[in-house]
CSV table of C-alpha atoms and ligand atoms in Angstrom, one decimal:
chain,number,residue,atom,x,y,z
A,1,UNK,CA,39.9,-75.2,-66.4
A,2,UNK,CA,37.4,-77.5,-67.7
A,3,UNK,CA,34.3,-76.6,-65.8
A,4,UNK,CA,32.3,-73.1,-66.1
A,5,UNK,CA,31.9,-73.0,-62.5
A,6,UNK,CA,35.1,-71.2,-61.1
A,7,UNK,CA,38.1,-72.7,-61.5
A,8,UNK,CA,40.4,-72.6,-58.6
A,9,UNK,CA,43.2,-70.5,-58.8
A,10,UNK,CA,45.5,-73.3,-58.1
A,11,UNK,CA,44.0,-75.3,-61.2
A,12,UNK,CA,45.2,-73.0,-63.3
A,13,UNK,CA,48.7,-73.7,-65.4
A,14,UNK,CA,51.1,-71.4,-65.1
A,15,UNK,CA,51.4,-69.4,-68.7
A,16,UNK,CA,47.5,-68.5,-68.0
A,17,UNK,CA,48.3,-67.7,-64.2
A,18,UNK,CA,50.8,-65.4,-65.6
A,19,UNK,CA,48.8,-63.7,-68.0
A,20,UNK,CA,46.1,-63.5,-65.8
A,21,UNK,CA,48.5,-61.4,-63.1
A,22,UNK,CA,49.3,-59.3,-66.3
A,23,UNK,CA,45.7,-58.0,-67.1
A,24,UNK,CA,45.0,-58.0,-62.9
A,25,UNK,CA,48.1,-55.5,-62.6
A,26,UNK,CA,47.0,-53.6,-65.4
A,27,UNK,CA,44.7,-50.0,-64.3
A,28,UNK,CA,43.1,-50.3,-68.0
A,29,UNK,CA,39.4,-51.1,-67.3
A,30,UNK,CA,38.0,-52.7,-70.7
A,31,UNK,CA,34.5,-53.7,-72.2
A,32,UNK,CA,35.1,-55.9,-74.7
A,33,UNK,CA,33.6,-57.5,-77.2
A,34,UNK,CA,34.5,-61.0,-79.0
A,35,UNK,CA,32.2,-61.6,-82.0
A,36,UNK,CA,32.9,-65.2,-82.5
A,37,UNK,CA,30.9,-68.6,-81.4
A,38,UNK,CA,34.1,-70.1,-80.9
A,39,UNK,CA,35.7,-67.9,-78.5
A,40,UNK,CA,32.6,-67.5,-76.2
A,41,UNK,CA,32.5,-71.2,-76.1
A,42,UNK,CA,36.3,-71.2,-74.9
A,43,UNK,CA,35.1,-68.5,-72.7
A,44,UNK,CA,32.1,-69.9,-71.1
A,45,UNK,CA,33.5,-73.7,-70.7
A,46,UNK,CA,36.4,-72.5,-68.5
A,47,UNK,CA,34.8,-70.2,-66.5
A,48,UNK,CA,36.7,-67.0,-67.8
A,49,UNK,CA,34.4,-64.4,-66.8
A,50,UNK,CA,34.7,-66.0,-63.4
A,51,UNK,CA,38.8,-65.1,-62.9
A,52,UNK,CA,39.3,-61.9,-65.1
A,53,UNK,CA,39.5,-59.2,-62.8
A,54,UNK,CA,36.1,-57.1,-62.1
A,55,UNK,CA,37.7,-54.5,-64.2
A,56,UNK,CA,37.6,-56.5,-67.5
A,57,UNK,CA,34.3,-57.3,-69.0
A,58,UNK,CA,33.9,-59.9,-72.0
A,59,UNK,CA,31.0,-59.4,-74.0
A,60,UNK,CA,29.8,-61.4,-77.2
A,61,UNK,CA,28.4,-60.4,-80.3
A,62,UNK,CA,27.1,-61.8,-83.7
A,63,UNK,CA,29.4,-64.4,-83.8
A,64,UNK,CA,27.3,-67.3,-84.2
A,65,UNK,CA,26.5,-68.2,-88.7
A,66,UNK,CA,23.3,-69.9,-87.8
A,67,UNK,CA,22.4,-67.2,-85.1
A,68,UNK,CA,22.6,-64.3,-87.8
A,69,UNK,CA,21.2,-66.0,-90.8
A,70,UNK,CA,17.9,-64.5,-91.0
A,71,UNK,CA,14.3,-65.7,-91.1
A,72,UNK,CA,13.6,-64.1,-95.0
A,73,UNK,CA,16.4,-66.6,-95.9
A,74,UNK,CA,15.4,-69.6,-94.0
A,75,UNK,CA,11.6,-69.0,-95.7
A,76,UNK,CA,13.0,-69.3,-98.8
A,77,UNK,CA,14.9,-72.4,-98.0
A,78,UNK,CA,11.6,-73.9,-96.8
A,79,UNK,CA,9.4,-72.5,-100.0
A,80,UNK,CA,12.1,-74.4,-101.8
A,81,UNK,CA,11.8,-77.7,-100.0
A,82,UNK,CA,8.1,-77.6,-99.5
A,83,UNK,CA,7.9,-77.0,-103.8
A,84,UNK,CA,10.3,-80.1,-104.6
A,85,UNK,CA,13.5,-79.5,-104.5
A,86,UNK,CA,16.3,-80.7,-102.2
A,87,UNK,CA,17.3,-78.5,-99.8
A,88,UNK,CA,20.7,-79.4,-97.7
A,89,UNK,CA,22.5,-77.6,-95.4
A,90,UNK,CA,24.4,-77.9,-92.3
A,91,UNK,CA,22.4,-79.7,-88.8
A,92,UNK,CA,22.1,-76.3,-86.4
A,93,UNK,CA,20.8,-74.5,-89.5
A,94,UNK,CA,18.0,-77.1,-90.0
A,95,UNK,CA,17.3,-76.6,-86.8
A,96,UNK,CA,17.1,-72.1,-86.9
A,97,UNK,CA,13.6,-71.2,-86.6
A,98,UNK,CA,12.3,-69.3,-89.7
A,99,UNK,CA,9.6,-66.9,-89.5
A,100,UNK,CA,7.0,-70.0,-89.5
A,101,UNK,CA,8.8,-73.2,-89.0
A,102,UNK,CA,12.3,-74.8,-89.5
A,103,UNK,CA,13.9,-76.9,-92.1
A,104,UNK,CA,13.5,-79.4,-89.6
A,105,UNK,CA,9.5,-79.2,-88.9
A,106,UNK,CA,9.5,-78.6,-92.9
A,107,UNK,CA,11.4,-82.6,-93.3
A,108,UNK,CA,8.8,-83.6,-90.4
A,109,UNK,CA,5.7,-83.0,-92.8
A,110,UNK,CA,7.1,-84.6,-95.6
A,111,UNK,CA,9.7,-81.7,-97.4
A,112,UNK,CA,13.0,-83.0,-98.7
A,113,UNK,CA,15.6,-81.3,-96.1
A,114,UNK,CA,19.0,-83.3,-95.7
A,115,UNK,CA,22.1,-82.7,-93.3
A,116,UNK,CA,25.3,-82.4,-95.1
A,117,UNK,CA,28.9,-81.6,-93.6
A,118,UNK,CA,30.2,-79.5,-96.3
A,119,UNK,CA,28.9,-78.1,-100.1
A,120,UNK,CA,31.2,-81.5,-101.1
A,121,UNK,CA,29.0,-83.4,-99.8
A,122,UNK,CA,26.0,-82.1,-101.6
A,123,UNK,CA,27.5,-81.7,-104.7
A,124,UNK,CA,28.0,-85.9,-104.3
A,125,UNK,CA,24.6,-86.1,-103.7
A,126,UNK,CA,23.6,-83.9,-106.9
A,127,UNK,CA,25.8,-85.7,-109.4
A,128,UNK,CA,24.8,-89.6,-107.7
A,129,UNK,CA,20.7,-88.5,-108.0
A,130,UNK,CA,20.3,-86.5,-111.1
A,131,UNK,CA,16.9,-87.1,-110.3
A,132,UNK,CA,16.9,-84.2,-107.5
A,133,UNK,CA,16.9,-80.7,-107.9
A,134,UNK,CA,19.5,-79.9,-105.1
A,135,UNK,CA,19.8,-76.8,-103.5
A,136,UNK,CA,22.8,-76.1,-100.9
A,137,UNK,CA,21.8,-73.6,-97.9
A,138,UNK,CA,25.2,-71.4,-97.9
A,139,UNK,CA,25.2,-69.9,-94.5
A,140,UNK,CA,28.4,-68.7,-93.0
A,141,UNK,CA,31.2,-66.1,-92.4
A,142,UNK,CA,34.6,-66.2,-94.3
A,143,UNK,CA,35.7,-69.4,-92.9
A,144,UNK,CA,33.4,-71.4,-94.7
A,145,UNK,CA,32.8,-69.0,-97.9
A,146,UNK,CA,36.4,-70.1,-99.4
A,147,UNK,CA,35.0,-74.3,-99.7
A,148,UNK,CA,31.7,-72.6,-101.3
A,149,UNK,CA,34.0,-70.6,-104.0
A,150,UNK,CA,36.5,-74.0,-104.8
A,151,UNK,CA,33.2,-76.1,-105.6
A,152,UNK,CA,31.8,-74.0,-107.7
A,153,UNK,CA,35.1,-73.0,-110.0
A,154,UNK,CA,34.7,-76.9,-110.3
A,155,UNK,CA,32.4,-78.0,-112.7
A,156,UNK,CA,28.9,-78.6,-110.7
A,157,UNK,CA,26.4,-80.6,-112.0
A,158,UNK,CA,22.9,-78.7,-113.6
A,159,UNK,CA,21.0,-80.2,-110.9
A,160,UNK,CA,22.7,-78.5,-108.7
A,161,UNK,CA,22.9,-74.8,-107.1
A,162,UNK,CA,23.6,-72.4,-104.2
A,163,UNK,CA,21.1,-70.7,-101.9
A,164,UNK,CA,23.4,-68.3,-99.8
A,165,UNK,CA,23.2,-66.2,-97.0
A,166,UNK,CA,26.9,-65.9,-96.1
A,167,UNK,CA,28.1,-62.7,-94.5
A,168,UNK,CA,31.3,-60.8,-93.6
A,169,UNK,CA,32.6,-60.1,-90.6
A,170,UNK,CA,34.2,-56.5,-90.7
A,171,UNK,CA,31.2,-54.6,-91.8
A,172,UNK,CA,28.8,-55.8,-88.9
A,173,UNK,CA,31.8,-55.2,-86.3
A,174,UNK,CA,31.8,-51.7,-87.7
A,175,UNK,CA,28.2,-51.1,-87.0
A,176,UNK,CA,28.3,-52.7,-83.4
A,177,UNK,CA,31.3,-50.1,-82.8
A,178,UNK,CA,29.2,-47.1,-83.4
A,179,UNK,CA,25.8,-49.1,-81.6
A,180,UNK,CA,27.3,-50.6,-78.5
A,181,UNK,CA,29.2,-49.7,-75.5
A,182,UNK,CA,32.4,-51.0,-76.4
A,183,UNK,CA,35.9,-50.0,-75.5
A,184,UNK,CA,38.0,-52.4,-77.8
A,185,UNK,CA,37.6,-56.0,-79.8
A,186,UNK,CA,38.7,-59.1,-80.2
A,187,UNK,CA,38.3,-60.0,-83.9
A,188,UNK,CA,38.0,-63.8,-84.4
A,189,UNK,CA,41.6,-65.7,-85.4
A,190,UNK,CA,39.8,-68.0,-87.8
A,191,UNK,CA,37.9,-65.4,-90.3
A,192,UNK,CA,41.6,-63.7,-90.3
A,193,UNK,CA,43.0,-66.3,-91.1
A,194,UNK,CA,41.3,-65.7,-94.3
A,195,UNK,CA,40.9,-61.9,-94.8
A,196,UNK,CA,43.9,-61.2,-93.0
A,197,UNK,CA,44.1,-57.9,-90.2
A,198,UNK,CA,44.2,-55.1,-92.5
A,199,UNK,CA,40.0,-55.3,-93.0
A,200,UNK,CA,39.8,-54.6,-89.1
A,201,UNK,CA,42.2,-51.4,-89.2
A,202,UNK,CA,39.4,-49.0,-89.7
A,203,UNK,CA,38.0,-50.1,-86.7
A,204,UNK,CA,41.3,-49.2,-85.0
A,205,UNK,CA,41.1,-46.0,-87.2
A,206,UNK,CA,37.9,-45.7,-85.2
A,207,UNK,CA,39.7,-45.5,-82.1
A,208,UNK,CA,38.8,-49.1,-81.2
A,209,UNK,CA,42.2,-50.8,-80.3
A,210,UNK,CA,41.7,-54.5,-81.6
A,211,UNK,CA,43.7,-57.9,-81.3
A,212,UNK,CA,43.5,-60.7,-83.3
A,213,UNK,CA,43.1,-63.8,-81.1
A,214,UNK,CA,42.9,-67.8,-81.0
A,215,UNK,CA,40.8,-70.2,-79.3
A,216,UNK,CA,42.6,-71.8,-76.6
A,217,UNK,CA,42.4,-69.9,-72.8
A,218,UNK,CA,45.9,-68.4,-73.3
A,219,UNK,CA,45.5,-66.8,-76.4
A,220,UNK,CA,42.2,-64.6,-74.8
A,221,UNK,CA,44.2,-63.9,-71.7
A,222,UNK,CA,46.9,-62.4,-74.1
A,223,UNK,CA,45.0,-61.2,-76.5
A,224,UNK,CA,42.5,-58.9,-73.6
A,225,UNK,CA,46.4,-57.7,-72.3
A,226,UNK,CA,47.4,-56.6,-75.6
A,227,UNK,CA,44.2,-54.2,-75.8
A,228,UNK,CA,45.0,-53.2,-72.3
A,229,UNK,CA,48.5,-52.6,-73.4
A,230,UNK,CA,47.4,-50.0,-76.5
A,231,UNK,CA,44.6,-48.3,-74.5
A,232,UNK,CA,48.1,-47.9,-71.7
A,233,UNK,CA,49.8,-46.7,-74.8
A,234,UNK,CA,47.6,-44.3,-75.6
A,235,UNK,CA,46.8,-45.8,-79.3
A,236,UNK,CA,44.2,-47.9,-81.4
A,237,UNK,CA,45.7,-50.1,-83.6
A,238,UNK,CA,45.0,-54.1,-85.1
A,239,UNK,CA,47.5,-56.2,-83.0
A,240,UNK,CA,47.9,-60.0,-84.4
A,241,UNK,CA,47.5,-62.3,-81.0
A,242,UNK,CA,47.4,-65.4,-83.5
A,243,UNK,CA,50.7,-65.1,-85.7
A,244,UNK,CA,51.0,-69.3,-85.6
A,245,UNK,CA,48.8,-68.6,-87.9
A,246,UNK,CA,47.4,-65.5,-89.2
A,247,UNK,CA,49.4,-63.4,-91.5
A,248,UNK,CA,48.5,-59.6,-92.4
A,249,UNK,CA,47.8,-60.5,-96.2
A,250,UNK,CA,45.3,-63.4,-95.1
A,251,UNK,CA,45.4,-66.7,-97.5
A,252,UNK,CA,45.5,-65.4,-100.7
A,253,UNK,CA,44.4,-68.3,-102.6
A,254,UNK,CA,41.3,-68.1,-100.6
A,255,UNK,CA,40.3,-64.7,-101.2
A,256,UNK,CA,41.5,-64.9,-105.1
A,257,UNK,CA,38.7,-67.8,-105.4
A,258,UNK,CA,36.1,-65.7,-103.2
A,259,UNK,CA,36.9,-63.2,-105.7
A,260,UNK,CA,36.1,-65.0,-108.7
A,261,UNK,CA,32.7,-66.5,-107.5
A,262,UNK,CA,31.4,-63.8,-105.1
A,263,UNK,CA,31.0,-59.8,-104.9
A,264,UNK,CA,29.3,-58.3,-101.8
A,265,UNK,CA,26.0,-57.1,-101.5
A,266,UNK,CA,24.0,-55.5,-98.8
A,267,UNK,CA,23.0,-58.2,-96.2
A,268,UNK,CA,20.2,-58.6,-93.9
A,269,UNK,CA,21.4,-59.5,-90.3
A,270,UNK,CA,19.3,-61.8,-87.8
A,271,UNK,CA,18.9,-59.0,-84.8
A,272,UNK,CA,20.9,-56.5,-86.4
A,273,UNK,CA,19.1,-55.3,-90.0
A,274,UNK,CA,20.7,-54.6,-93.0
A,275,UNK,CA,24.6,-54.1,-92.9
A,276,UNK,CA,26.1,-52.2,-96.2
A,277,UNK,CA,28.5,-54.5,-97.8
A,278,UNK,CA,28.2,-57.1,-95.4
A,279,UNK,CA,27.0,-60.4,-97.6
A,280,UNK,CA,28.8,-62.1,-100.8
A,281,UNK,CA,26.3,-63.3,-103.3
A,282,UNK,CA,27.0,-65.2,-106.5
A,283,UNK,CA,28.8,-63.4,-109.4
A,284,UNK,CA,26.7,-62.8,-112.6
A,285,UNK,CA,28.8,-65.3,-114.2
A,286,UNK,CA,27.6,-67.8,-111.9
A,287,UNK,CA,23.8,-66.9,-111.8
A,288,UNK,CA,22.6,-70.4,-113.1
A,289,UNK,CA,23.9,-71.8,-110.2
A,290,UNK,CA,22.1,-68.9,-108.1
A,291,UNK,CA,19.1,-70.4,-106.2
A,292,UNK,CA,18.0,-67.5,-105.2
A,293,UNK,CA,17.4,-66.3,-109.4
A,294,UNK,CA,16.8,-69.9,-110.8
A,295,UNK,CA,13.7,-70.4,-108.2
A,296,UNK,CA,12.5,-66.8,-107.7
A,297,UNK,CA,9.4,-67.4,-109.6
A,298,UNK,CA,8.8,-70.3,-107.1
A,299,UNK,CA,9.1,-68.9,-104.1
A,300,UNK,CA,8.1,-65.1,-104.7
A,301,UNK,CA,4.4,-65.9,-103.9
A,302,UNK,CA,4.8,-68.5,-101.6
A,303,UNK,CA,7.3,-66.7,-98.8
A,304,UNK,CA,3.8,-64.4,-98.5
A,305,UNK,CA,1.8,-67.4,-97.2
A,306,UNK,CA,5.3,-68.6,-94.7
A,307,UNK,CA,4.5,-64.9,-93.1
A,308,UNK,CA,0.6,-65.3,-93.2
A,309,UNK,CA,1.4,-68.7,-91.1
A,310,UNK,CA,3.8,-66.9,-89.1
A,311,UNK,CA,1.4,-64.1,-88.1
A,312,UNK,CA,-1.4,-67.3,-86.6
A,313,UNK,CA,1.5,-69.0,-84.5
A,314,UNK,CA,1.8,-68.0,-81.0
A,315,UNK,CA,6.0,-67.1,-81.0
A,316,UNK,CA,7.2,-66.8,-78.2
A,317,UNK,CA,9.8,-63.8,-77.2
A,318,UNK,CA,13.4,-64.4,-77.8
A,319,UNK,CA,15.9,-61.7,-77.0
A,320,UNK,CA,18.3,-63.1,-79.5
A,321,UNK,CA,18.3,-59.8,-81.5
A,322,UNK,CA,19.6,-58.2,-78.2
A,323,UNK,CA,22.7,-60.5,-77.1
A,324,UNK,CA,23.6,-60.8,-80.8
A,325,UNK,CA,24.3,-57.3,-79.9
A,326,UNK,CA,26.0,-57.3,-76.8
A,327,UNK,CA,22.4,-55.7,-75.1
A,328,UNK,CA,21.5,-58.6,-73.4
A,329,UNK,CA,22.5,-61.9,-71.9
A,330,UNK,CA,20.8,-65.1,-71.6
A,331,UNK,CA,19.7,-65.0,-68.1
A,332,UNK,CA,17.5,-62.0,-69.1
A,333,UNK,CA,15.0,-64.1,-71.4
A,334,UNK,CA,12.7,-65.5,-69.6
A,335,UNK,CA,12.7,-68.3,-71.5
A,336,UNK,CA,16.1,-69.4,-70.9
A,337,UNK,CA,16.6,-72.9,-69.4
A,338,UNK,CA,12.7,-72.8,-69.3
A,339,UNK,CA,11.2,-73.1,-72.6
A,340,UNK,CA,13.9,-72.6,-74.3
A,341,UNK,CA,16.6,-75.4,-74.3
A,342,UNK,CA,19.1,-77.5,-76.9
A,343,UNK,CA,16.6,-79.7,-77.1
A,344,UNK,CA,13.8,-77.4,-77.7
A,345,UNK,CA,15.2,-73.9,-78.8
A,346,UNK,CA,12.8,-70.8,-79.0
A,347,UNK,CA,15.5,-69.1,-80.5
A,348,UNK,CA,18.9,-69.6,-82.9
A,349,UNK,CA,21.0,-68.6,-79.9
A,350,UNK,CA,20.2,-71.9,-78.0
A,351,UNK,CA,20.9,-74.1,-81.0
A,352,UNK,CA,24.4,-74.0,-82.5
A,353,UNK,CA,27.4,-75.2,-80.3
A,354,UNK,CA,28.7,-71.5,-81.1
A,355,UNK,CA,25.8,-69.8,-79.5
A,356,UNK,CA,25.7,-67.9,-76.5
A,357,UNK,CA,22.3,-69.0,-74.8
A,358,UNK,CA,23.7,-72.8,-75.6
A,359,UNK,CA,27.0,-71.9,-74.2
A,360,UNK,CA,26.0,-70.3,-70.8
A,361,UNK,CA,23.2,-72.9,-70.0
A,362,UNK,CA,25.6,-75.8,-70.7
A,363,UNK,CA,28.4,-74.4,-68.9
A,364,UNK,CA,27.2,-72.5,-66.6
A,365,UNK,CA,23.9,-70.2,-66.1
A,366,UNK,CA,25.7,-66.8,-65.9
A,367,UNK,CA,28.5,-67.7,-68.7
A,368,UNK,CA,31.1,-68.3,-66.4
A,369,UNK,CA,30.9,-64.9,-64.9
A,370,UNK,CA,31.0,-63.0,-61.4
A,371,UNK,CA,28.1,-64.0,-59.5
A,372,UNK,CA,28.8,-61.0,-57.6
B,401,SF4,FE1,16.1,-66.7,-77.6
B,401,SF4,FE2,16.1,-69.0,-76.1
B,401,SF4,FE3,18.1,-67.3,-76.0
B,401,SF4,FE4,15.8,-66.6,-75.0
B,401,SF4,S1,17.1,-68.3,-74.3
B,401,SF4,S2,17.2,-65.4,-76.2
B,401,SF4,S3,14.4,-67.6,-76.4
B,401,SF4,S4,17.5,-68.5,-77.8
């Protein structure tokens, strides 16, 4: 099941064939929506859409960090970088238009912008150049959130601090329940890992019936049957399709650390708006490492002239805000596969590995769906 383009029924190993039979003999009809980078990629690379029956449809949501992080926070990043200081952060996210420019175009005309794998990585680079003002570009849902927390309740050095713009992910699913036609979801197996199932039950309190699933082909296959099994049931409730390794109670060292470092805040949301409680920001007791308090006189004034420039620049229309939402897909943006491409994105979608434009032009143009 390696290509996007149909597999052949006979290609397909046997647990998978079975589970497939399972949701096929099943009358539940299902929209459902995954809202993970991950799990679109596992769907779009083997074709999924392609041999789930017509009644089942898979759509994706916000589940993509650099696809959500929005253009206020990259134009700060950029202020930053364009005013001295060393801004680092992950490849896609230097890569996420802002509303002028990227990180990247910001490095091209001379801006201090570096790639880093993890906040490790540029807290080395802070305490080898004390030289640099470094700032690290916290993007990111609860799977990276818990490395952010263990750095800092390490002893950083001064030259060193946090710009973030993580979020989490129960608040947005709840807004997407009550905005989108959606039947039930599939809550993504790494973030509850983390948090645990019990912050998805009042979606199922909602009515929504919800699984908990992995990333490999089986463990979508299952975890679609197990909604199709609670709608049979008659019931909404948060089913765990991933116990190898999610518990109820999530990692509890994990969250204890979150704890300590961050509190949530209101969040802004790249094609969604502001979601109560949906971003962690720095706890007063950590404001000095706070980027977005120690520089605010810095880049308070200058963000005006980042939207001044945006306003001149001829952007051209992305529908990202729509299939972050489930409203759209790719094939509907006429820029898709045209002027938009991995190697030259209009958009976030077509930039990170876990976005959906990326995903359904490298694996397939109609992400592995029914042509028909
Ligand atoms: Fe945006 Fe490009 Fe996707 Fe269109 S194809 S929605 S421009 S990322």
């Amino acid at each position: 099941m390696e290509n996007g383009n149909s597999p052949s029924i006979s290609a397909i190993p046997k647990l998978e064939k079975k589970l497939l039979e399972r949701i096929g003999n099943s009358k539940v009809s299902l929209r459902i929506m995954h809202v993970c980078g991950t799990h679109e990629r596992t769907i779009a690379k083997n074709g999924l859409r392609s041999i789930l029956p017509k009644s089942i449809e898979v759509i994706s949501g916000p589940g993509c960090p650099v696809c959500v992080t929005p253009e206020e926070d990259i134009d700060i990043a950029i202020v930053l970088a364009r005013n001295g200081m060393t801004v680092v952060t992950f490849g896609d996210m230097m890569r996420v238009p802002g509303s002028s420019e990227s990180l990247l175009d910001s490095k091209s005309e001379g801006a201090d912008v570096r790639m880093v794998y993890s906040i490790d990585d540029a807290v080395a680079l802070a305490e080898k150049k004390p030289e640099l003002e470094v700032v690290f570009f916290g993007i990111g849902f609860e799977t990276t959130i818990p490395a952010n927390a263990a750095s800092l309740l390490r002893n950083t050095p001064d030259n060193f601090s946090l710009l973030t713009s993580q979020k989490r992910t129960p608040p947005a699913i709840g807004i997407l329940a009550n905005d989108t036609e959606v039947d039930a979801f599939i809550a993504p197996g790494h973030v509850a890992t983390i948090i645990g199932t019990k912050p998805f039950e009042p979606l199922a309190k909602k009515g929504f019936p919800v699984v908990v699933s992995g990333f490999e082909v089986r463990d979508i296959l299952l975890g679609i049957n197990m909604l199709q099994i609670q709608i049979e049931e008659g019931c909404s409730r948060v089913d765990n399709g991933y116990p190898r390794v999610v518990k109820q109670e999530g990692n509890q060292v994990a969250l204890e650390m979150m704890d300590k470092v961050f509190e949530t805040s209101d969040s802004e949301w790249r094609g969604i708006g502001r979601i109560e409680n949906s971003g962690l920001v720095l706890r007063k007791k950590f404001e000095e490492k706070d980027a977005a308090k120690k520089y605010k006189d810095i880049y308070a004034s200058f963000v005006k002239t980042i939207r001044k420039e945006a306003e001149i620049k001829d952007k051209k229309c992305c529908i990202c805000a729509a299939i972050l939402t489930g409203k759209a897909k790719p094939p509907q943006c006429p820029n898709f596969g045209q002027t938009c491409t991995p190697k030259s994105p209009v958009g976030p979608c077509m930039i990170s590995q876990e976005g959906m434009c990326y995903n359904w032009l490298r694996y397939s143009r109609e992400g592995g769906s029914r042509l028909a």
